[in-house]
């Protein structure tokens, strides 16, 4: 005899997951979870399957973001597990790519700090864009936001960036695919506040960026655990 699914009121699930009942309604309205049935009094009634969906949202969104989480859960409702898994795979690949970008920043910083060279190694905005693979429009935006600083060429007043700014660009690039969070805000504040040429402070910022990436990796693992539980309940695995 199969075990019958429980029915729960929205407030019970909201309390269990630490979210608001309005969030539950919003997720349902957006189609991220299946529609709830209604009791005779018109109130929503959720089942264990709904709990698995809501748990998955709470677990996945910190590491994957709401956009990917929503797309994945909508695909699961259509039983398109393969497409959902490729979305997850791409998100994890992006995290690994950010790790490689941060290693590029760390390697460049170590090389420059150990050399003790006072040579600034100026680059134009086009050269920096090509080297780091960042659009010039993004570099200008980061400059306007105080994240990087450009000097001006004495002859033509064009922007020019030294190696210290280049390392900052690599650090910032490693955060571009990160889910918006307090950690990303604090990291950008730290980059903004870096004293020019202060390699020890730069090392601390890179260590913080590395820790944030490691935490994103763990958050994605926690999300995958809940995703597997949901897929098992839906008999997709």
Short mmCIF file of C-alpha atoms in Angstrom, two decimals:
data_model
loop_
_atom_site.label_atom_id
_atom_site.label_comp_id
_atom_site.label_asym_id
_atom_site.label_seq_id
_atom_site.Cartn_x
_atom_site.Cartn_y
_atom_site.Cartn_z
CA UNK A 1 0.00 0.00 0.00
CA UNK A 2 1.52 3.34 -1.04
CA UNK A 3 2.00 6.06 1.53
CA UNK A 4 -0.53 8.86 1.15
CA UNK A 5 0.75 12.39 0.71
CA UNK A 6 0.13 14.83 3.52
CA UNK A 7 -1.79 18.03 3.02
CA UNK A 8 -0.48 21.19 4.65
CA UNK A 9 -1.58 24.76 5.00
CA UNK A 10 0.62 27.53 3.53
CA UNK A 11 1.54 28.86 6.97
CA UNK A 12 2.92 25.46 8.00
CA UNK A 13 5.22 25.28 4.97
CA UNK A 14 6.26 28.92 5.28
CA UNK A 15 7.24 28.41 8.92
CA UNK A 16 9.07 25.21 8.12
CA UNK A 17 11.16 26.84 5.36
CA UNK A 18 11.57 30.29 6.90
CA UNK A 19 9.82 32.15 4.09
CA UNK A 20 6.58 34.11 3.83
CA UNK A 21 3.23 32.78 2.67
CA UNK A 22 3.23 35.52 0.02
CA UNK A 23 6.42 33.97 -1.39
CA UNK A 24 4.61 30.64 -1.70
CA UNK A 25 1.79 32.34 -3.60
CA UNK A 26 4.25 34.18 -5.84
CA UNK A 27 6.09 30.97 -6.73
CA UNK A 28 2.78 29.32 -7.60
CA UNK A 29 1.61 32.34 -9.63
CA UNK A 30 4.84 32.27 -11.65
CA UNK A 31 4.41 28.59 -12.41
CA UNK A 32 7.53 27.53 -10.53
CA UNK A 33 5.48 25.02 -8.52
CA UNK A 34 2.34 23.13 -9.58
CA UNK A 35 -1.00 24.79 -8.74
CA UNK A 36 -2.37 24.00 -5.29
CA UNK A 37 -5.77 22.49 -4.74
CA UNK A 38 -8.36 24.37 -2.71
CA UNK A 39 -10.13 23.38 0.47
CA UNK A 40 -13.89 23.87 0.85
CA UNK A 41 -13.20 27.26 2.45
CA UNK A 42 -11.16 28.36 -0.57
CA UNK A 43 -7.77 28.15 1.16
CA UNK A 44 -4.81 26.63 -0.68
CA UNK A 45 -3.84 23.09 0.26
CA UNK A 46 -0.31 21.91 -0.43
CA UNK A 47 1.02 18.36 -0.54
CA UNK A 48 4.39 16.72 0.09
CA UNK A 49 5.16 17.25 -3.59
CA UNK A 50 4.67 20.99 -3.15
CA UNK A 51 6.94 20.91 -0.11
CA UNK A 52 9.64 19.26 -2.24
CA UNK A 53 9.29 22.02 -4.83
CA UNK A 54 9.38 24.82 -2.25
CA UNK A 55 12.32 23.19 -0.45
CA UNK A 56 14.15 23.00 -3.76
CA UNK A 57 13.59 26.71 -4.42
CA UNK A 58 14.96 27.66 -1.01
CA UNK A 59 17.94 25.32 -1.37
CA UNK A 60 18.83 26.04 -5.01
CA UNK A 61 18.39 29.80 -5.30
CA UNK A 62 21.43 30.81 -3.17
CA UNK A 63 23.84 28.89 -5.40
CA UNK A 64 22.10 28.97 -8.77
CA UNK A 65 19.94 32.10 -8.58
CA UNK A 66 16.18 32.37 -9.00
CA UNK A 67 16.29 32.54 -12.80
CA UNK A 68 17.97 29.16 -13.26
CA UNK A 69 16.08 27.63 -10.33
CA UNK A 70 12.77 28.72 -11.85
CA UNK A 71 13.67 27.40 -15.31
CA UNK A 72 14.76 24.05 -13.87
CA UNK A 73 11.60 23.54 -11.81
CA UNK A 74 9.34 24.51 -14.70
CA UNK A 75 11.15 21.96 -16.89
CA UNK A 76 10.69 19.28 -14.22
CA UNK A 77 6.95 19.92 -14.21
CA UNK A 78 7.04 19.10 -17.92
CA UNK A 79 9.20 16.05 -17.09
CA UNK A 80 12.05 17.45 -19.18
CA UNK A 81 14.79 16.25 -16.85
CA UNK A 82 17.51 16.24 -19.53
CA UNK A 83 17.05 19.92 -20.36
CA UNK A 84 16.96 20.79 -16.65
CA UNK A 85 20.22 18.96 -15.99
CA UNK A 86 21.99 20.77 -18.84
CA UNK A 87 21.00 24.10 -17.26
CA UNK A 88 22.50 22.92 -13.97
CA UNK A 89 25.60 21.68 -15.75
CA UNK A 90 26.11 25.07 -17.44
CA UNK A 91 25.77 26.88 -14.11
CA UNK A 92 28.38 24.66 -12.47
CA UNK A 93 30.68 25.09 -15.47
CA UNK A 94 30.36 28.85 -15.01
CA UNK A 95 31.42 28.51 -11.38
CA UNK A 96 34.49 26.56 -12.44
CA UNK A 97 35.26 29.18 -15.11
CA UNK A 98 35.11 31.87 -12.41
CA UNK A 99 37.60 29.85 -10.36
CA UNK A 100 40.02 29.90 -13.32
CA UNK A 101 39.53 33.66 -13.72
CA UNK A 102 40.32 34.21 -10.05
CA UNK A 103 43.42 32.03 -10.39
CA UNK A 104 44.50 34.28 -13.26
CA UNK A 105 44.14 37.29 -10.95
CA UNK A 106 46.07 35.56 -8.18
CA UNK A 107 48.85 34.46 -10.52
CA UNK A 108 49.26 37.94 -11.95
CA UNK A 109 49.22 39.51 -8.50
CA UNK A 110 51.84 37.09 -7.17
CA UNK A 111 54.09 37.67 -10.15
CA UNK A 112 53.92 41.45 -9.81
CA UNK A 113 54.22 41.49 -6.03
CA UNK A 114 57.28 39.21 -6.08
CA UNK A 115 59.01 41.13 -8.85
CA UNK A 116 58.88 44.36 -6.88
CA UNK A 117 58.96 46.20 -10.19
CA UNK A 118 57.86 49.81 -10.18
CA UNK A 119 57.06 49.59 -13.90
CA UNK A 120 53.29 50.22 -14.20
CA UNK A 121 52.90 48.36 -17.51
CA UNK A 122 50.26 50.69 -18.89
CA UNK A 123 47.48 49.36 -21.12
CA UNK A 124 44.85 51.20 -23.09
CA UNK A 125 41.20 50.41 -22.47
CA UNK A 126 41.15 48.41 -25.70
CA UNK A 127 44.20 46.40 -24.68
CA UNK A 128 42.77 45.71 -21.22
CA UNK A 129 39.45 44.71 -22.78
CA UNK A 130 41.18 42.24 -25.10
CA UNK A 131 43.44 40.84 -22.37
CA UNK A 132 40.70 40.25 -19.80
CA UNK A 133 37.87 39.51 -22.22
CA UNK A 134 35.73 42.30 -20.77
CA UNK A 135 33.80 44.76 -22.98
CA UNK A 136 35.08 48.33 -22.90
CA UNK A 137 31.58 49.44 -21.87
CA UNK A 138 31.86 47.27 -18.74
CA UNK A 139 35.29 48.72 -17.93
CA UNK A 140 33.89 52.25 -18.25
CA UNK A 141 30.97 51.32 -16.00
CA UNK A 142 33.31 49.85 -13.37
CA UNK A 143 35.36 53.03 -13.53
CA UNK A 144 32.27 55.20 -13.06
CA UNK A 145 31.29 53.00 -10.11
CA UNK A 146 34.72 53.51 -8.51
CA UNK A 147 35.73 49.86 -8.80
CA UNK A 148 38.72 50.55 -11.03
CA UNK A 149 40.63 53.74 -11.79
CA UNK A 150 42.19 54.93 -15.03
CA UNK A 151 45.00 57.39 -15.46
CA UNK A 152 45.07 59.63 -18.52
CA UNK A 153 47.68 59.69 -21.25
CA UNK A 154 49.60 62.95 -21.17
CA UNK A 155 49.40 63.45 -24.94
CA UNK A 156 45.89 62.44 -25.95
CA UNK A 157 44.06 62.13 -22.60
CA UNK A 158 43.09 58.54 -23.42
CA UNK A 159 42.47 56.14 -20.54
CA UNK A 160 45.36 53.95 -19.45
CA UNK A 161 45.46 51.25 -16.77
CA UNK A 162 48.35 49.84 -14.80
CA UNK A 163 48.84 46.24 -13.70
CA UNK A 164 47.22 46.83 -10.31
CA UNK A 165 44.01 47.82 -12.09
CA UNK A 166 44.31 44.80 -14.35
CA UNK A 167 44.31 42.47 -11.33
CA UNK A 168 41.21 44.25 -10.03
CA UNK A 169 39.52 43.65 -13.37
CA UNK A 170 40.24 39.91 -13.17
CA UNK A 171 38.81 39.80 -9.63
CA UNK A 172 35.67 41.61 -10.74
CA UNK A 173 35.31 39.31 -13.73
CA UNK A 174 35.23 36.31 -11.37
CA UNK A 175 32.09 37.74 -9.72
CA UNK A 176 30.07 38.44 -12.87
CA UNK A 177 28.20 35.12 -12.84
CA UNK A 178 27.74 35.08 -9.07
CA UNK A 179 24.26 35.27 -7.58
CA UNK A 180 23.70 38.70 -6.05
CA UNK A 181 24.31 38.45 -2.32
CA UNK A 182 25.83 40.22 0.64
CA UNK A 183 29.13 38.49 -0.14
CA UNK A 184 29.30 39.94 -3.66
CA UNK A 185 28.42 43.40 -2.37
CA UNK A 186 31.12 43.25 0.30
CA UNK A 187 33.67 41.96 -2.21
CA UNK A 188 33.01 44.83 -4.60
CA UNK A 189 33.24 47.28 -1.71
CA UNK A 190 36.62 45.77 -0.82
CA UNK A 191 37.82 46.11 -4.43
CA UNK A 192 36.60 49.71 -4.50
CA UNK A 193 38.51 50.49 -1.32
CA UNK A 194 41.84 48.93 -2.36
CA UNK A 195 44.71 51.40 -1.94
CA UNK A 196 46.60 51.70 -5.24
CA UNK A 197 49.67 49.47 -5.30
CA UNK A 198 48.86 47.82 -1.95
CA UNK A 199 49.52 44.17 -2.78
CA UNK A 200 48.90 42.84 0.74
CA UNK A 201 45.42 44.34 0.72
CA UNK A 202 44.90 42.88 -2.75
CA UNK A 203 45.90 39.44 -1.44
CA UNK A 204 43.23 39.69 1.27
CA UNK A 205 40.58 40.60 -1.29
CA UNK A 206 41.53 37.64 -3.48
CA UNK A 207 41.32 35.35 -0.44
CA UNK A 208 37.81 36.68 0.24
CA UNK A 209 36.85 36.11 -3.41
CA UNK A 210 38.20 32.56 -3.21
CA UNK A 211 36.15 31.91 -0.06
CA UNK A 212 33.02 33.29 -1.75
CA UNK A 213 33.53 30.98 -4.72
CA UNK A 214 33.99 28.00 -2.42
CA UNK A 215 30.76 28.90 -0.65
CA UNK A 216 28.94 29.15 -4.00
CA UNK A 217 30.20 25.65 -4.78
CA UNK A 218 28.82 24.37 -1.45
CA UNK A 219 25.50 26.17 -1.99
CA UNK A 220 25.17 24.50 -5.37
CA UNK A 221 25.81 21.12 -3.76
CA UNK A 222 23.08 21.78 -1.19
CA UNK A 223 20.76 22.79 -4.01
CA UNK A 224 21.54 19.60 -5.94
CA UNK A 225 20.68 17.51 -2.90
CA UNK A 226 17.19 19.01 -2.76
CA UNK A 227 16.87 18.78 -6.53
CA UNK A 228 17.61 15.05 -6.39
CA UNK A 229 15.01 14.61 -3.66
CA UNK A 230 12.42 16.39 -5.80
CA UNK A 231 13.31 14.33 -8.87
CA UNK A 232 12.98 11.15 -6.81
CA UNK A 233 9.55 12.19 -5.59
CA UNK A 234 8.53 12.95 -9.17
CA UNK A 235 9.95 9.52 -10.22
CA UNK A 236 12.27 11.17 -12.73
CA UNK A 237 15.36 9.36 -11.41
#
